[in-house]
XYZ file of C-alpha atoms in Angstrom:
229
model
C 0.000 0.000 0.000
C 3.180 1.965 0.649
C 4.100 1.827 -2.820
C 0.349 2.420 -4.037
C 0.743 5.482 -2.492
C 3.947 6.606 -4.401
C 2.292 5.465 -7.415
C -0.489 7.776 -7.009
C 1.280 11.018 -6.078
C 3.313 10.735 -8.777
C 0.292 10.290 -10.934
C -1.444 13.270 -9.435
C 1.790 15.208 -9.698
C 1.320 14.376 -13.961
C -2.261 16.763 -13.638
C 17.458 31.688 -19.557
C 19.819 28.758 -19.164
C 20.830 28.310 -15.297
C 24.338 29.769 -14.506
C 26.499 28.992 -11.340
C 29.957 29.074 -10.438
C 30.801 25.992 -12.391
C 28.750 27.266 -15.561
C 31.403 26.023 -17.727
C 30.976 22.596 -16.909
C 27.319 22.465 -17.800
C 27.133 21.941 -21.449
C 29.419 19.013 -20.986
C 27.139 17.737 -18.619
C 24.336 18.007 -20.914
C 26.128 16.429 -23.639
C 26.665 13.738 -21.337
C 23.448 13.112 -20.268
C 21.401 13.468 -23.376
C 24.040 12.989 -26.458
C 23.213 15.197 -29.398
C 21.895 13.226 -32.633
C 20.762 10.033 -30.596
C 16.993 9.110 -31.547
C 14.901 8.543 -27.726
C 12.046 7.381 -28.968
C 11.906 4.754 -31.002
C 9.969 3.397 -33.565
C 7.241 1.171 -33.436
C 8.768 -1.212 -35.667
C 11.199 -1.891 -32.836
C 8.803 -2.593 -30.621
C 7.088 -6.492 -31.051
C 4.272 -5.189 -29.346
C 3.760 -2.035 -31.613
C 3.172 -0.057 -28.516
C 5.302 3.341 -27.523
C 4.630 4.317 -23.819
C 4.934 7.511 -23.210
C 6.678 9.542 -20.879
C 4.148 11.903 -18.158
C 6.606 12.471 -15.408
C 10.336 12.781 -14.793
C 11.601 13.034 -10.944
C 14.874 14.200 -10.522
C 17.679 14.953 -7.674
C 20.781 17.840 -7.683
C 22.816 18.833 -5.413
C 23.634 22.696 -5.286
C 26.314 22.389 -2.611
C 25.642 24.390 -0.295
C 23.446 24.960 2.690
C 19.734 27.158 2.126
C 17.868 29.585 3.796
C 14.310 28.260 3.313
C 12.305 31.268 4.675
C 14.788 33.424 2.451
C 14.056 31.801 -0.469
C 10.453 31.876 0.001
C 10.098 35.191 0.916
C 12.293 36.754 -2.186
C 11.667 33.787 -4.737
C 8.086 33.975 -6.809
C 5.869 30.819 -6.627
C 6.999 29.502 -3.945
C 5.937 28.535 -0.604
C 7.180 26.822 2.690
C 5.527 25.983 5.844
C 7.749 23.976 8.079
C 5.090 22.700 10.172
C 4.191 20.451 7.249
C 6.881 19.876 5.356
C 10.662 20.453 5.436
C 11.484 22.183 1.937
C 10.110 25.127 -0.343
C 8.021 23.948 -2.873
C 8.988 26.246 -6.065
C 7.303 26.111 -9.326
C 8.158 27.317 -12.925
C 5.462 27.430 -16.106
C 8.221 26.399 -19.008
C 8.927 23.934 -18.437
C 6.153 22.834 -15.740
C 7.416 21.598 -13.182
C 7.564 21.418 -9.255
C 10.687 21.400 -7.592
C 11.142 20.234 -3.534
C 14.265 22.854 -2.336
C 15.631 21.442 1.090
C 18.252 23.408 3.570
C 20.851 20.646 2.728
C 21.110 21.649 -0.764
C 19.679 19.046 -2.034
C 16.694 19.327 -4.332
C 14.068 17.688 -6.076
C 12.398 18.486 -9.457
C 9.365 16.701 -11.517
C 6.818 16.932 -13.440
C 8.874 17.272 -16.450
C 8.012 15.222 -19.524
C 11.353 14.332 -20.764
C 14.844 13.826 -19.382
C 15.926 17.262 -21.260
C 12.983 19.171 -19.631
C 14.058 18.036 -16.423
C 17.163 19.140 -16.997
C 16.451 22.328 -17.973
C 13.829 22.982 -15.289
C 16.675 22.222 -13.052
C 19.085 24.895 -14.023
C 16.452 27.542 -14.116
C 15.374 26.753 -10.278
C 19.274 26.319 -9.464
C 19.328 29.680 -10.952
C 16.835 31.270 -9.429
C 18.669 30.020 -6.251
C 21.593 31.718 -7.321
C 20.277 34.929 -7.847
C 19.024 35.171 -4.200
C 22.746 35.236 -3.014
C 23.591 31.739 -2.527
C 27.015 30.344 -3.869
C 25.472 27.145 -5.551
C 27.385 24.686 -7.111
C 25.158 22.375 -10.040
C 26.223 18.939 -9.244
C 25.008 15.341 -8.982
C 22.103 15.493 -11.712
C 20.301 12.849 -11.565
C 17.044 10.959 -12.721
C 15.517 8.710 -9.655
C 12.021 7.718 -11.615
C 9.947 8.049 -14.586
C 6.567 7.305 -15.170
C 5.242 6.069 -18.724
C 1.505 4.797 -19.726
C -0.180 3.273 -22.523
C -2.938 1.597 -23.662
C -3.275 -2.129 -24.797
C -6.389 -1.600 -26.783
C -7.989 -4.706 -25.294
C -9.525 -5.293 -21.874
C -7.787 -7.402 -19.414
C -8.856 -9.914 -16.928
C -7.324 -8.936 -13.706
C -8.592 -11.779 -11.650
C -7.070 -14.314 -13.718
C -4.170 -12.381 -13.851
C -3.613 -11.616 -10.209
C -4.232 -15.545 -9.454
C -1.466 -16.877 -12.012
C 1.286 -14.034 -10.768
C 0.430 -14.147 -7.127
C 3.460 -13.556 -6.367
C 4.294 -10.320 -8.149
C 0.670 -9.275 -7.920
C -1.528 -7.184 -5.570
C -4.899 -6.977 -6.802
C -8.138 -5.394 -3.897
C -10.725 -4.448 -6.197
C -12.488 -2.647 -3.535
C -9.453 -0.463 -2.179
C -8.194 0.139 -5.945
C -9.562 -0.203 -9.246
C -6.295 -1.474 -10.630
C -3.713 -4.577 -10.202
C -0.325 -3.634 -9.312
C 2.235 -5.699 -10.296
C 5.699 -5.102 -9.314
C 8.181 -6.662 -12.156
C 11.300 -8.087 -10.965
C 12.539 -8.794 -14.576
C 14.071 -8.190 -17.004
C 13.917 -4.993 -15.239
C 12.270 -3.767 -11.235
C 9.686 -1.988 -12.205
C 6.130 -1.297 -10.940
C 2.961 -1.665 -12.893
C -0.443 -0.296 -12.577
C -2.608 -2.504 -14.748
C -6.077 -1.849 -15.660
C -9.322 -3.638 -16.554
C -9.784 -1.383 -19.656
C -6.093 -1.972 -21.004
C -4.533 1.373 -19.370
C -1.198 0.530 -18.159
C 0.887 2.724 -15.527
C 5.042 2.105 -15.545
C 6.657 3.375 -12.959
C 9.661 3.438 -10.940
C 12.212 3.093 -14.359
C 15.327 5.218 -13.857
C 15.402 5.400 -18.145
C 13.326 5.083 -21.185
C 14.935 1.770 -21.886
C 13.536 0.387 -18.984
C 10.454 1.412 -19.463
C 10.223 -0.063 -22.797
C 11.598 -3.366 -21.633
C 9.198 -3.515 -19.192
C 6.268 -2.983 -21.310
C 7.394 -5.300 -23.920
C 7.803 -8.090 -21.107
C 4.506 -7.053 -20.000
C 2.732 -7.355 -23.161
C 3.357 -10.969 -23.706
C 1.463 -11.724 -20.219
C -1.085 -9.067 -21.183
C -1.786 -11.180 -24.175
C -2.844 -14.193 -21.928
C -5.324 -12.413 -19.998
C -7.338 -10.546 -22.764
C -10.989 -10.644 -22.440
C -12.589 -12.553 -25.226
């Protein structure tokens, strides 16, 4: 139920460059992360299935090395807000890209909502910058993407009861707690699935597109066995 719960926040969370004092390092870091002329998305004809998910939300951690003032932040910074008494970080948001970042006094923050590992990226350096501009002597450092969520769509109902009794033992299925089975995927890659009667499929937990699409395509096959007739 733990992980139900992750699931779903991260689902409701789907509804100008930054500069710093190590700006010179960035575009190699971007090159890194996301080399230029290298196709993401791939066809359907590489897919058996014939079946792209598609990406809703990227979460992503960075470490701006050095220690924050929350209340300054919030107070100078627009959209943003922080009460303590419920939660230990200023919750920022930007409109281009739109996303939500989660600014803690450690330095450490956390950004999603982004659609795309480049988004996130970017949404990144402009809160890092924004940061920066407030007087702090940030360092950009330690980008990295913790989750992604991806969904698609079968096109063919799915019996979940037969489903959840033949892979009891990756399956959590309560009908009357939540409409769909989750089934958490061990292999080829650890994954989490939200599976539903009308075909909808939730990925989740997938720290790259590959893994996503691995996970879909070993999903499929099983999918396949369970469609309502």
């Amino acid at each position: 139920r733990v992980t139900m719960n992750v699931v779903l926040l991260s689902w409701r969370l789907l509804c100008n460059c930054a500069q710093h004092t190590e700006c010179h390092s960035l575009p190699r870091l971007h090159r890194a992360l996301f080399p230029q002329g290298k196709e993401k998305e791939k066809s359907k004809d590489q897919h058996p299935s014939g079946i792209v998910p598609q990406l809703q939300n990227v979460v992503a951690t960075v470490n701006l090395g050095c220690k924050l003032d929350l209340k300054e932040i919030a107070l100078h910074a627009r959209n943003a807000e922080f009460n303590p008494k419920r939660f230990a970080a200023v919750i920022m948001r930007i409109r281009d890209p739109r996303t939500t970042a989660l600014i803690f006094s450690t330095g450490k923050m956390v950004c999603t909502g982004a659609r795309c590992e480049e988004s996130a990226f970017l949404a990144a350096r402009k809160f890092a910058r924004v940061i920066q501009r407030l007087g702090n002597d940030i360092v950009f450092k330690d980008f990295t993407i913790q989750n992604m969520v991806g969904t698609c769509d079968v096109r063919f109902p799915i019996r979940l009861e037969g489903l959840a009794v033949e892979h009891s033992l990756y399956c959590t299925y309560e009908p009357e707690v939540f409409p769909g089975l989750v089934y958490r995927m061990t292999h080829p890659v650890k994954v989490v699935l939200l599976i539903f009667v009308s075909g909808k499929v939730v990925i989740t937990g997938a720290k790259s597109r590959e893994s996503i699409y691995q996970a879909f395509e070993a999903i499929f096959c099983v999918l396949q066995e369970f469609k309502k007739t």
